Short mmCIF file of N, CA and C in Angstrom, two decimals:
data_model
loop_
_atom_site.label_atom_id
_atom_site.label_comp_id
_atom_site.label_asym_id
_atom_site.label_seq_id
_atom_site.Cartn_x
_atom_site.Cartn_y
_atom_site.Cartn_z
N MET A 1 30.88 -11.49 12.61
CA MET A 1 31.07 -11.74 11.62
C MET A 1 31.28 -10.75 10.43
N TYR A 2 29.98 -10.12 10.31
CA TYR A 2 29.78 -8.93 9.36
C TYR A 2 29.65 -7.86 10.43
N SER A 3 30.36 -7.08 9.39
CA SER A 3 30.41 -5.41 9.93
C SER A 3 28.74 -4.99 9.82
N SER A 4 28.54 -3.95 10.65
CA SER A 4 27.06 -3.29 10.57
C SER A 4 26.98 -2.82 9.19
N SER A 5 28.20 -1.86 8.46
CA SER A 5 28.18 -1.43 7.27
C SER A 5 27.64 -2.14 6.27
N THR A 6 28.04 -3.66 6.16
CA THR A 6 27.99 -4.70 5.18
C THR A 6 26.36 -5.09 5.16
N ARG A 7 25.71 -5.14 6.81
CA ARG A 7 24.53 -5.35 6.89
C ARG A 7 23.57 -4.33 6.20
N SER A 8 23.86 -2.86 6.54
CA SER A 8 23.23 -1.91 6.03
C SER A 8 23.04 -1.97 4.69
N GLY A 9 24.44 -2.07 3.75
CA GLY A 9 24.37 -2.20 2.54
C GLY A 9 23.71 -3.37 1.96
N ASN A 10 23.57 -4.52 2.59
CA ASN A 10 22.94 -5.76 2.12
C ASN A 10 21.35 -5.15 2.73
N ARG A 11 20.92 -4.71 3.46
CA ARG A 11 19.52 -4.37 3.37
C ARG A 11 19.08 -3.09 2.51
N PHE A 12 19.89 -2.43 2.04
CA PHE A 12 19.50 -1.17 1.19
C PHE A 12 19.30 -1.93 -0.25
N ALA A 13 20.42 -2.83 -0.37
CA ALA A 13 19.96 -3.72 -1.72
C ALA A 13 18.65 -4.36 -1.87
N LEU A 14 18.44 -4.99 -0.71
CA LEU A 14 17.48 -5.96 -0.91
C LEU A 14 16.19 -5.00 -0.94
N VAL A 15 16.18 -3.92 -0.18
CA VAL A 15 15.07 -2.86 -0.32
C VAL A 15 14.84 -2.20 -1.67
N ALA A 16 15.91 -2.07 -2.31
CA ALA A 16 15.99 -1.34 -3.61
C ALA A 16 15.46 -2.44 -4.84
N VAL A 17 15.98 -3.44 -4.61
CA VAL A 17 15.59 -4.64 -5.62
C VAL A 17 14.05 -5.03 -5.50
N THR A 18 13.31 -5.29 -4.23
CA THR A 18 11.77 -5.29 -3.80
C THR A 18 11.33 -4.33 -4.39
N SER A 19 11.54 -3.10 -4.08
CA SER A 19 10.72 -1.98 -4.66
C SER A 19 10.84 -1.66 -6.29
N LEU A 20 12.03 -2.27 -6.74
CA LEU A 20 12.07 -2.18 -8.35
C LEU A 20 11.25 -2.97 -8.94
N PHE A 21 11.26 -4.38 -8.28
CA PHE A 21 10.24 -5.43 -8.90
C PHE A 21 8.76 -5.05 -8.43
N PHE A 22 8.39 -4.47 -7.49
CA PHE A 22 7.21 -3.77 -7.23
C PHE A 22 6.50 -2.85 -8.28
N MET A 23 7.50 -1.90 -8.55
CA MET A 23 7.17 -0.86 -9.79
C MET A 23 6.93 -1.58 -11.08
N TRP A 24 7.67 -2.54 -11.26
CA TRP A 24 7.90 -3.16 -12.71
C TRP A 24 6.43 -3.80 -12.67
N ARG A 25 6.00 -4.83 -11.42
CA ARG A 25 4.92 -5.63 -11.73
C ARG A 25 3.31 -4.57 -11.67
N PHE A 26 3.66 -3.10 -10.88
CA PHE A 26 2.73 -2.41 -10.98
C PHE A 26 2.63 -1.84 -12.39
N ILE A 27 3.49 -1.52 -12.86
CA ILE A 27 3.36 -0.81 -14.68
C ILE A 27 2.97 -1.62 -15.01
N SER A 28 3.13 -3.01 -15.15
CA SER A 28 2.73 -4.36 -15.94
C SER A 28 0.97 -4.11 -15.77
N CYS A 29 0.87 -4.44 -14.67
CA CYS A 29 -0.79 -4.15 -14.32
C CYS A 29 -1.36 -3.14 -14.78
N MET A 30 -0.62 -2.21 -14.83
CA MET A 30 -1.56 -0.55 -15.34
C MET A 30 -1.84 -0.77 -16.81
N ASN A 31 -0.60 -1.57 -17.55
CA ASN A 31 -0.49 -1.87 -18.98
C ASN A 31 -1.96 -2.40 -19.14
N ASP A 32 -2.36 -3.64 -18.53
CA ASP A 32 -3.22 -4.65 -18.40
C ASP A 32 -4.64 -3.65 -18.43
N LEU A 33 -4.57 -2.81 -17.45
CA LEU A 33 -6.01 -2.05 -17.08
C LEU A 33 -6.08 -1.07 -18.56
N LEU A 34 -5.22 -0.61 -18.99
CA LEU A 34 -5.12 0.60 -19.88
C LEU A 34 -5.53 -0.17 -21.28
N ILE A 35 -5.13 -0.99 -21.59
CA ILE A 35 -5.62 -1.63 -23.07
C ILE A 35 -7.01 -1.56 -23.44
N PRO A 36 -7.90 -1.89 -22.70
CA PRO A 36 -9.54 -1.39 -22.90
C PRO A 36 -9.73 -0.34 -23.35
N LYS A 37 -9.03 0.69 -22.44
CA LYS A 37 -8.95 1.94 -22.83
C LYS A 37 -8.83 2.60 -24.01
N PHE A 38 -7.37 2.04 -24.35
CA PHE A 38 -6.80 2.20 -25.77
C PHE A 38 -7.44 1.83 -26.84
N LYS A 39 -8.18 0.52 -26.57
CA LYS A 39 -9.15 0.25 -27.45
C LYS A 39 -10.32 0.62 -27.87
N ALA A 40 -10.95 1.34 -26.59
CA ALA A 40 -12.23 2.40 -27.10
C ALA A 40 -11.51 3.59 -27.55
N ASP A 41 -10.75 4.24 -27.27
CA ASP A 41 -10.14 5.72 -27.51
C ASP A 41 -9.89 5.82 -28.93
N PHE A 42 -8.89 4.82 -29.38
CA PHE A 42 -8.21 4.70 -30.72
C PHE A 42 -8.91 3.85 -31.71
N ASN A 43 -9.96 3.24 -31.47
CA ASN A 43 -10.61 2.49 -32.07
C ASN A 43 -9.90 1.37 -32.65
N LEU A 44 -9.28 0.66 -31.77
CA LEU A 44 -8.11 -0.70 -32.29
C LEU A 44 -8.94 -1.73 -32.37
N SER A 45 -8.44 -2.72 -33.14
CA SER A 45 -8.78 -3.92 -33.21
C SER A 45 -8.46 -4.83 -32.01
N GLN A 46 -8.49 -6.30 -31.84
CA GLN A 46 -8.28 -7.13 -31.04
C GLN A 46 -6.47 -7.30 -31.32
N PHE A 47 -6.13 -7.55 -32.52
CA PHE A 47 -4.91 -7.67 -32.85
C PHE A 47 -3.93 -6.64 -32.48
N GLN A 48 -4.67 -5.12 -32.92
CA GLN A 48 -3.85 -3.95 -32.44
C GLN A 48 -3.67 -3.86 -31.02
N ALA A 49 -4.65 -3.92 -30.12
CA ALA A 49 -4.57 -4.06 -28.85
C ALA A 49 -3.78 -5.05 -28.22
N LYS A 50 -3.56 -6.09 -28.75
CA LYS A 50 -2.52 -7.02 -28.58
C LYS A 50 -1.08 -6.61 -28.78
N LEU A 51 -1.02 -5.67 -29.79
CA LEU A 51 0.28 -5.43 -30.18
C LEU A 51 1.06 -4.31 -29.24
N VAL A 52 -0.08 -3.59 -28.45
CA VAL A 52 0.35 -2.51 -27.36
C VAL A 52 0.93 -3.30 -26.41
N GLN A 53 0.58 -4.37 -25.89
CA GLN A 53 1.41 -5.44 -24.74
C GLN A 53 2.61 -6.02 -25.38
N PHE A 54 2.76 -6.40 -26.74
CA PHE A 54 3.75 -6.91 -27.16
C PHE A 54 4.85 -6.00 -27.44
N ALA A 55 4.50 -4.74 -27.70
CA ALA A 55 5.66 -3.71 -27.65
C ALA A 55 6.36 -3.41 -26.54
N PHE A 56 5.47 -3.46 -25.24
CA PHE A 56 5.59 -3.35 -24.18
C PHE A 56 6.44 -4.19 -23.60
N PHE A 57 6.33 -5.58 -23.56
CA PHE A 57 7.28 -6.64 -23.36
C PHE A 57 8.42 -6.68 -24.23
N GLY A 58 8.24 -6.34 -25.28
CA GLY A 58 9.30 -6.48 -26.44
C GLY A 58 10.41 -5.43 -26.38
N ALA A 59 9.99 -4.18 -25.83
CA ALA A 59 10.95 -3.46 -25.31
C ALA A 59 12.06 -4.05 -23.96
N TYR A 60 11.46 -4.78 -23.25
CA TYR A 60 12.24 -5.55 -22.13
C TYR A 60 13.41 -6.38 -23.23
N PHE A 61 12.75 -7.04 -23.85
CA PHE A 61 13.94 -7.86 -24.68
C PHE A 61 14.94 -7.37 -25.41
N LEU A 62 14.41 -6.27 -25.87
CA LEU A 62 15.47 -5.36 -26.70
C LEU A 62 16.43 -4.86 -26.07
N VAL A 63 16.21 -4.34 -24.72
CA VAL A 63 16.96 -3.73 -23.84
C VAL A 63 17.77 -4.50 -23.52
N SER A 64 17.26 -5.87 -23.19
CA SER A 64 18.24 -6.76 -22.23
C SER A 64 19.19 -7.27 -23.28
N LEU A 65 19.40 -7.16 -24.70
CA LEU A 65 20.14 -7.56 -25.72
C LEU A 65 21.23 -6.61 -25.71
N ALA A 66 21.00 -5.03 -25.53
CA ALA A 66 21.86 -4.22 -25.41
C ALA A 66 22.98 -4.62 -24.25
#
């Protein structure tokens, strides 16, 4: 029904998308861990610390508009 090249192409696409989602989640989790460190090192208030996360996810929103 499907040729072997189509199956291998589908497998590559699945592995690529899965690894991209893994890396995206890993970076998001690292962002959560770095906020207390930023707060201590740069003497940030709670509001300023939340702006770090807002800027991180806001960048995804702005890029999606382009």
